[in-house]
Short mmCIF file of C-alpha atoms and ligand atoms in Angstrom, two decimals:
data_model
loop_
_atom_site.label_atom_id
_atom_site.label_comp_id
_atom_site.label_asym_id
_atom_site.label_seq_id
_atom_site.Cartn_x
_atom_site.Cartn_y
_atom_site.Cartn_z
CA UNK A 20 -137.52 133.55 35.87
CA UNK A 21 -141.33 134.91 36.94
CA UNK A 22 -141.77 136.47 39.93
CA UNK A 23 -145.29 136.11 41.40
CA UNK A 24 -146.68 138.61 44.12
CA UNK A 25 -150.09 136.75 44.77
CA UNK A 26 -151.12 133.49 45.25
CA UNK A 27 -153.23 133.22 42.07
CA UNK A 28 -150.10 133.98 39.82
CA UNK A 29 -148.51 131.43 41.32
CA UNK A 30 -151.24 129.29 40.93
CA UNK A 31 -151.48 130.23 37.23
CA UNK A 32 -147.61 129.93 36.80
CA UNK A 33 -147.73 125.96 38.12
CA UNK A 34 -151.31 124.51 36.65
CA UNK A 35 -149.53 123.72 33.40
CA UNK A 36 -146.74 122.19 35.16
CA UNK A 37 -148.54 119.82 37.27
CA UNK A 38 -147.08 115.95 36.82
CA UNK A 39 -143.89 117.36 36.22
CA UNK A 40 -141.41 117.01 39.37
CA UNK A 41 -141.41 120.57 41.55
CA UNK A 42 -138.67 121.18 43.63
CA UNK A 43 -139.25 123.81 46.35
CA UNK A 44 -136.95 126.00 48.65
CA UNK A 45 -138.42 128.08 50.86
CA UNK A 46 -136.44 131.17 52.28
CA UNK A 47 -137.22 134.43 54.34
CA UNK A 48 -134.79 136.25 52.28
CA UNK A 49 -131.68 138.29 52.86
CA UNK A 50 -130.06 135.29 50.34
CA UNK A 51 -126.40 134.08 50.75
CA UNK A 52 -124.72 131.24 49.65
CA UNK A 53 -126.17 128.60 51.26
CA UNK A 54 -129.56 129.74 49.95
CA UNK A 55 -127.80 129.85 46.17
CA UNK A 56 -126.72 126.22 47.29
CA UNK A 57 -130.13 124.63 48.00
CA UNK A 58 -131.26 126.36 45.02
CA UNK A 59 -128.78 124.59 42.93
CA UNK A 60 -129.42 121.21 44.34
CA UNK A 61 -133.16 121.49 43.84
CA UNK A 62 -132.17 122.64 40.22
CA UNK A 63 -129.97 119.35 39.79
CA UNK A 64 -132.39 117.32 41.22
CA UNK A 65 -135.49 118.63 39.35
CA UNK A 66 -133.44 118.51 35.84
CA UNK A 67 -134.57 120.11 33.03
CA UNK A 68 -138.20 118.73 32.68
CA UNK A 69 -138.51 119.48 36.12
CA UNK A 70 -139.16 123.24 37.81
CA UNK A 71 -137.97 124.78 40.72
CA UNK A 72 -139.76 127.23 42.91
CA UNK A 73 -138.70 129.01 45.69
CA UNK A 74 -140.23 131.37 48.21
CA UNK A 75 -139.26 134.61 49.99
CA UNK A 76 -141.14 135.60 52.75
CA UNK A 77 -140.56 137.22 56.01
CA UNK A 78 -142.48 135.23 58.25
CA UNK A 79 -143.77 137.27 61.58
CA UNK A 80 -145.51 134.42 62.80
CA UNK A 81 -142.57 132.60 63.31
CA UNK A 82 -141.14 135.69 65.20
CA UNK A 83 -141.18 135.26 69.24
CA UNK A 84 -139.58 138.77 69.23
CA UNK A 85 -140.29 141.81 67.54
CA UNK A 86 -137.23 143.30 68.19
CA UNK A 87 -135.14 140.05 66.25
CA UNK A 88 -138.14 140.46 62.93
CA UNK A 89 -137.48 144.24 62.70
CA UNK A 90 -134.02 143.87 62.58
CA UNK A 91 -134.28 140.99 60.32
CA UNK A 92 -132.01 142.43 56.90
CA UNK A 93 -134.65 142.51 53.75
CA UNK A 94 -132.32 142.48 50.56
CA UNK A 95 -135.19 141.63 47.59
CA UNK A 96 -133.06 142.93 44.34
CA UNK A 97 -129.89 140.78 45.54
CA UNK A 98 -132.33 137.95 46.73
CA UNK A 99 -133.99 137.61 43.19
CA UNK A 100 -130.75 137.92 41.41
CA UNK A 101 -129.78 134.59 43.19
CA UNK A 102 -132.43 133.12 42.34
CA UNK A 103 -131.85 134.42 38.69
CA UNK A 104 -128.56 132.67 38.73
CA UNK A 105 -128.89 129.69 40.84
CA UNK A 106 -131.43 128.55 38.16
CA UNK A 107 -135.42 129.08 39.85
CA UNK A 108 -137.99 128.84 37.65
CA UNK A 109 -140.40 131.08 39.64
CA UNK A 110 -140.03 132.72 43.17
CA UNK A 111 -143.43 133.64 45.06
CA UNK A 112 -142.94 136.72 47.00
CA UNK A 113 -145.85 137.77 49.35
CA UNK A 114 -146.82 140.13 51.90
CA UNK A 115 -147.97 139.01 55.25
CA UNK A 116 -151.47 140.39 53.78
CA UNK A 117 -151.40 138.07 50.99
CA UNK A 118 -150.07 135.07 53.08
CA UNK A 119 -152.54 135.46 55.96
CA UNK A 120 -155.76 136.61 56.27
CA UNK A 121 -156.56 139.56 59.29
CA UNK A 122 -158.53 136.97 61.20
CA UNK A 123 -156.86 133.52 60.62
CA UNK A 124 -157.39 131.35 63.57
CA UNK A 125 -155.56 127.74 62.93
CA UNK A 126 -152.59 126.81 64.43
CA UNK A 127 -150.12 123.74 63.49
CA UNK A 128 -148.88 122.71 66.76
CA UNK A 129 -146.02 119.80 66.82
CA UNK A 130 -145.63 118.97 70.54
CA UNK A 131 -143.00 116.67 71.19
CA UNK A 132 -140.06 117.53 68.83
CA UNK A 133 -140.64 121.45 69.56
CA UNK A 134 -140.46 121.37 73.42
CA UNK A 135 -136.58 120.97 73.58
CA UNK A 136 -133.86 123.26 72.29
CA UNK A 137 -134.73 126.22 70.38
CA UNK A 138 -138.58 125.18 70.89
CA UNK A 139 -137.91 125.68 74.58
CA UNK A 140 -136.19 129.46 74.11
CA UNK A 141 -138.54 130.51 71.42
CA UNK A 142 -142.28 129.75 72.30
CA UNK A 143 -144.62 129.73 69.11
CA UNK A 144 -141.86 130.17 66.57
CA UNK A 145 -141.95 126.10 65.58
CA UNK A 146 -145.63 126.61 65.45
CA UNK A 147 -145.09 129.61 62.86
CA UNK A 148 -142.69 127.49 61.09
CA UNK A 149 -145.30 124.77 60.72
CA UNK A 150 -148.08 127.02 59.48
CA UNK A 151 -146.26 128.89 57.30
CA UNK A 152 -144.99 125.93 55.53
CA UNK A 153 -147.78 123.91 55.54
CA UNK A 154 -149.61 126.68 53.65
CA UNK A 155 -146.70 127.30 51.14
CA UNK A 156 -147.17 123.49 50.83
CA UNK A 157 -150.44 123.10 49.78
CA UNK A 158 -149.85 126.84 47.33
CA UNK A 159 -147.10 124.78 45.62
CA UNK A 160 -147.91 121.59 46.15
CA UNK A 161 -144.25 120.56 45.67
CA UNK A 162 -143.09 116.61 44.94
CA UNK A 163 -139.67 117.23 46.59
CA UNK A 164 -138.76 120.79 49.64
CA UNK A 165 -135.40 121.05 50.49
CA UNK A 166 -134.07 122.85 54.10
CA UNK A 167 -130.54 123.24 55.69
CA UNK A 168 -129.45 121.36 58.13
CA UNK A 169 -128.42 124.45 60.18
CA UNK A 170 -131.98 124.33 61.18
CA UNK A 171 -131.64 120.63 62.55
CA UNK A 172 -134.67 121.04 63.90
CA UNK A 173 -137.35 122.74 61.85
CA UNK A 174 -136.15 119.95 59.63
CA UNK A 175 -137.25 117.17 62.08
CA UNK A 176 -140.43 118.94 63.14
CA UNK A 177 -141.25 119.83 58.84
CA UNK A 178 -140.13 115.53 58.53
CA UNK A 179 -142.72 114.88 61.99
CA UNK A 180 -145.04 117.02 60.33
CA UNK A 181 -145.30 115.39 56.83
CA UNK A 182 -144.97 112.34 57.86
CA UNK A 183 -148.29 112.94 60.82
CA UNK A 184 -150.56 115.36 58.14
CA UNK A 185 -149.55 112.63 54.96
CA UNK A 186 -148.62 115.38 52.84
CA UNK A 187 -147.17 114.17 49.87
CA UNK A 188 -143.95 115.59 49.39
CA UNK A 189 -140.43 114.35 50.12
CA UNK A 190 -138.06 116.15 52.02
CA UNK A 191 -134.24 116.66 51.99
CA UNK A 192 -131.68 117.50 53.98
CA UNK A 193 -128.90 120.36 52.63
CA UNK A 194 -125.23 119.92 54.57
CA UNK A 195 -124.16 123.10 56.70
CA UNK A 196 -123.01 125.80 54.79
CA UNK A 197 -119.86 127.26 56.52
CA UNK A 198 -117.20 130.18 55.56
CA UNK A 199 -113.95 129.57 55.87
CA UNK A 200 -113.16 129.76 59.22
CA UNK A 201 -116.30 127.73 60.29
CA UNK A 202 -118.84 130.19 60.68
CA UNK A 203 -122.06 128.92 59.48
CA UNK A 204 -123.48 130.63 57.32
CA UNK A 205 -126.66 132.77 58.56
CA UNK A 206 -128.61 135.84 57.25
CA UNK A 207 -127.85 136.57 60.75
CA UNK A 208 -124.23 136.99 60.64
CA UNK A 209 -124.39 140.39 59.01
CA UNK A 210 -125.57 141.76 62.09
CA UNK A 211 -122.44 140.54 64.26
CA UNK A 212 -120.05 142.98 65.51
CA UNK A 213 -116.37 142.91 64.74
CA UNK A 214 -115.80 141.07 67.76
CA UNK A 215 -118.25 139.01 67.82
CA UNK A 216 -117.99 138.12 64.18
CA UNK A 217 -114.02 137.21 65.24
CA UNK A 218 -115.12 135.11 68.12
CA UNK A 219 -117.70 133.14 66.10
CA UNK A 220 -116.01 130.55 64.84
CA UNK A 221 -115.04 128.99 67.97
CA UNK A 222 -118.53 127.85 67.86
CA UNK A 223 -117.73 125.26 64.96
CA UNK A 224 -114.30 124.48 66.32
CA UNK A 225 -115.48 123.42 69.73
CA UNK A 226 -118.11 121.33 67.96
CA UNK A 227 -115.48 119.71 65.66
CA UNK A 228 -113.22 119.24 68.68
CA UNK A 229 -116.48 117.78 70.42
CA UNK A 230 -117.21 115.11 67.71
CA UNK A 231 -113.82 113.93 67.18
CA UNK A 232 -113.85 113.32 71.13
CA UNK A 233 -117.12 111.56 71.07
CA UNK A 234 -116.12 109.42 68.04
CA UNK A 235 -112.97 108.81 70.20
CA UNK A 236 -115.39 107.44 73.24
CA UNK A 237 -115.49 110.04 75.64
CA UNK A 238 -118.78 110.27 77.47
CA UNK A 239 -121.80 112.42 76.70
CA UNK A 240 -121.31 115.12 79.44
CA UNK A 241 -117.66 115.34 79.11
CA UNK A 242 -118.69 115.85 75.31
CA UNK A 243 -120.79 118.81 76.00
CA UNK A 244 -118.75 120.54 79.38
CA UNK A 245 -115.87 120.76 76.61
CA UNK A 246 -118.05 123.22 74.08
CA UNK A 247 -119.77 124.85 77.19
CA UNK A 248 -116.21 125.45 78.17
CA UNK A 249 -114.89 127.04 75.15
CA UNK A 250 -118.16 129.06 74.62
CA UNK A 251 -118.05 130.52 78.06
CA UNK A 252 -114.21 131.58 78.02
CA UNK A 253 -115.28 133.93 75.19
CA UNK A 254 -116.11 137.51 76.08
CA UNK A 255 -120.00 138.88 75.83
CA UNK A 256 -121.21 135.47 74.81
CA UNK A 257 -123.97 134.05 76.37
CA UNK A 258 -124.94 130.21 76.08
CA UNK A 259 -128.63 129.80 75.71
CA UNK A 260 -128.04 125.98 75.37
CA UNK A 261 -125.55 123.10 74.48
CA UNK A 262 -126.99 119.92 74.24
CA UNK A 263 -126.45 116.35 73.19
CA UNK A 264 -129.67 115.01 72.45
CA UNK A 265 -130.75 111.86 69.93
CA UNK A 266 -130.76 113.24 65.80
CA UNK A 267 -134.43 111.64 65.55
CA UNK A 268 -136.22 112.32 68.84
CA UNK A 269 -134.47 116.04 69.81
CA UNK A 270 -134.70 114.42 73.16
CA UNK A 271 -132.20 112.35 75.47
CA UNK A 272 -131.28 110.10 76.36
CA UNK A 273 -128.94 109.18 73.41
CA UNK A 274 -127.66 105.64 72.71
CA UNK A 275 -124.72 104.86 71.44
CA UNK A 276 -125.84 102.34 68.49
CA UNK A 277 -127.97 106.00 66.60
CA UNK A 278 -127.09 108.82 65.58
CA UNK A 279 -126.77 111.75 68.45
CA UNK A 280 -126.90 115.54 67.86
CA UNK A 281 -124.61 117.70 69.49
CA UNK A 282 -126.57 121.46 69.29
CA UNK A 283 -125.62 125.01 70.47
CA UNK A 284 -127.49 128.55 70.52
CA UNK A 285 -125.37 131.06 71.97
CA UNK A 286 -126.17 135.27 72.27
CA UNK A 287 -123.02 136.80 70.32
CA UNK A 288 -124.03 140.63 71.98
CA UNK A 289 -127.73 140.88 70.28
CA UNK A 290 -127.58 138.61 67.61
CA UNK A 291 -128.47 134.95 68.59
CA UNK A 292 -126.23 131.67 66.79
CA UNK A 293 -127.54 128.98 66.36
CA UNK A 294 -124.85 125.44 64.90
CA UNK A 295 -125.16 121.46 65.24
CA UNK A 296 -122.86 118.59 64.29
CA UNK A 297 -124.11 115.15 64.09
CA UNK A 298 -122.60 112.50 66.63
CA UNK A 299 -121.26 109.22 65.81
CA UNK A 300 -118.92 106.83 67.40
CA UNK A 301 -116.01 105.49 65.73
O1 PAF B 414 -135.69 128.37 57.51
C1 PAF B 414 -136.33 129.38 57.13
O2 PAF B 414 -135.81 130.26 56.43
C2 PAF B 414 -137.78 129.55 57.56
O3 PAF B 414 -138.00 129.05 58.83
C3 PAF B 414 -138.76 128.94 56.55
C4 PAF B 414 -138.61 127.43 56.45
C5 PAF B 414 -138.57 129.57 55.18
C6 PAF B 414 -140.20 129.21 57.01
O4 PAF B 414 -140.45 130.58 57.11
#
């Protein structure tokens, strides 16, 4: 596996590898397993002809909250031993001084996907999604990118995006990646205190209880009261939202013949949750 620091080395590393299919994950570090598990899908679907490149960079532009990037955990030696063993052919690795220079003045604004859930709590941070990505985009120049579908809705506004700028790459969606009990998995989840960490999981049981209701037929709002509900009976939790909201447009209302999204972010003490389950009736 190569490790490049700068953009020409990872230019260098993919010129002779051009026409060959590159799979890309991008990541911010601090690595777990459902990192290693879009890394082994993008090695399974690139095959052995094929190569697979993945990023890890700490992105501050995406950061509405200085507090949430310095606290952000930064484990590089364990990150590039995944990477090592989940099969990457090369991971780039810059500083915010390589990725950006001091007076960079575009922005990548997506303004209809971005204005709802998380968009709505975090101003800017879609936008430093977007610009981020559409840089490490045209660095790479990947045929295939694959995100988690934790982030339900970077993954729309990166689909929105593509599909708006024609970039030429095809995008896929990785399942949830949950522990045992539920919790999905989140560099995040480190920072959780005992208690909270207990209490977590009653995020993806109220959203599994929620789905098996809606599939049942109950109604929209007595679909989302019920996970409101359960999140509020737990101690030191705040709700910043529950919603039920179409999987395509982010927005409502939803209609019962597509697809609806049922999506929570909830304060667990300082660290902020974020889980989704798609809707479907039976
Ligand atoms: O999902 C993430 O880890 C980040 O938002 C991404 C896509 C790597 C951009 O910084």
């Amino acid at each position: 596996m190569q490790t490049a620091y700068t953009k020409d080395e990872l230019r260098a590393f993919l010129a002779p590898m051009r026409g060959r299919r590159i799979v890309f994950v991008p990541t911010m570090g601090a690595l777990h397993e459902g990192h290693a598990t879009l890394m082994r899908q993008a090695r399974s679907l690139a095959g052995e002809q094929g190569v697979v490149v993945s990023s890890i960079f700490l992105n501050p532009v995406q950061f509405d909250n200085a507090g949430d990037l310095a606290a952000y955990p930064q484990t590089p030696e364990a990150d590039l031993e995944i990477c090592r063993t989940c099969g990457v052919d090369v991971v780039f690795m810059p500083t915010p001084d390589v990725m950006y220079c001091a007076d960079r003045s575009m922005v990548m604004e997506e303004n209809h996907l971005s204005t709802v859930l998380c968009g709505a709590s975090r101003p800017g941070h879609f936008a430093g999604v977007c610009l981020v990505v559409s840089k490490l985009f045209n660095l790479v120049q990947p045929t295939d990118a694959i995100f988690g579908k934790k982030d339900y809705q970077q993954l729309a506004i990166l689909r929105r995006m593509v599909r708006d700028l024609d970039i030429p790459v095809q995008l896929h969606g990785a399942e949830i990646v949950r522990e045992a009990d539920g919790l999905a998995l989140s560099s995040r989840n480190v920072r959780l205190l005992p208690q909270h960490r207990a209490a977590a999981p009653q995020i993806c049981r109220s959203l599994r209880a929620a789905a098996a209701a809606y599939a049942a037929g109950s109604a929209v709002e007595s679909v989302r009261e019920s996970v409101v509900s359960a999140l509020s009976a737990i101690d030191g939790v705040r709700i910043d939202y529950v919603e039920i909201v179409d999987a395509e447009t982010l927005h409502t209302p939803v209609c019962d013949n597509r697809m609806a999204l049922l999506a929570v972010a909830a304060w667990f003490g300082e660290v902020r949750l974020i889980d989704n389950i798609e809707l479907v009736r039976a």
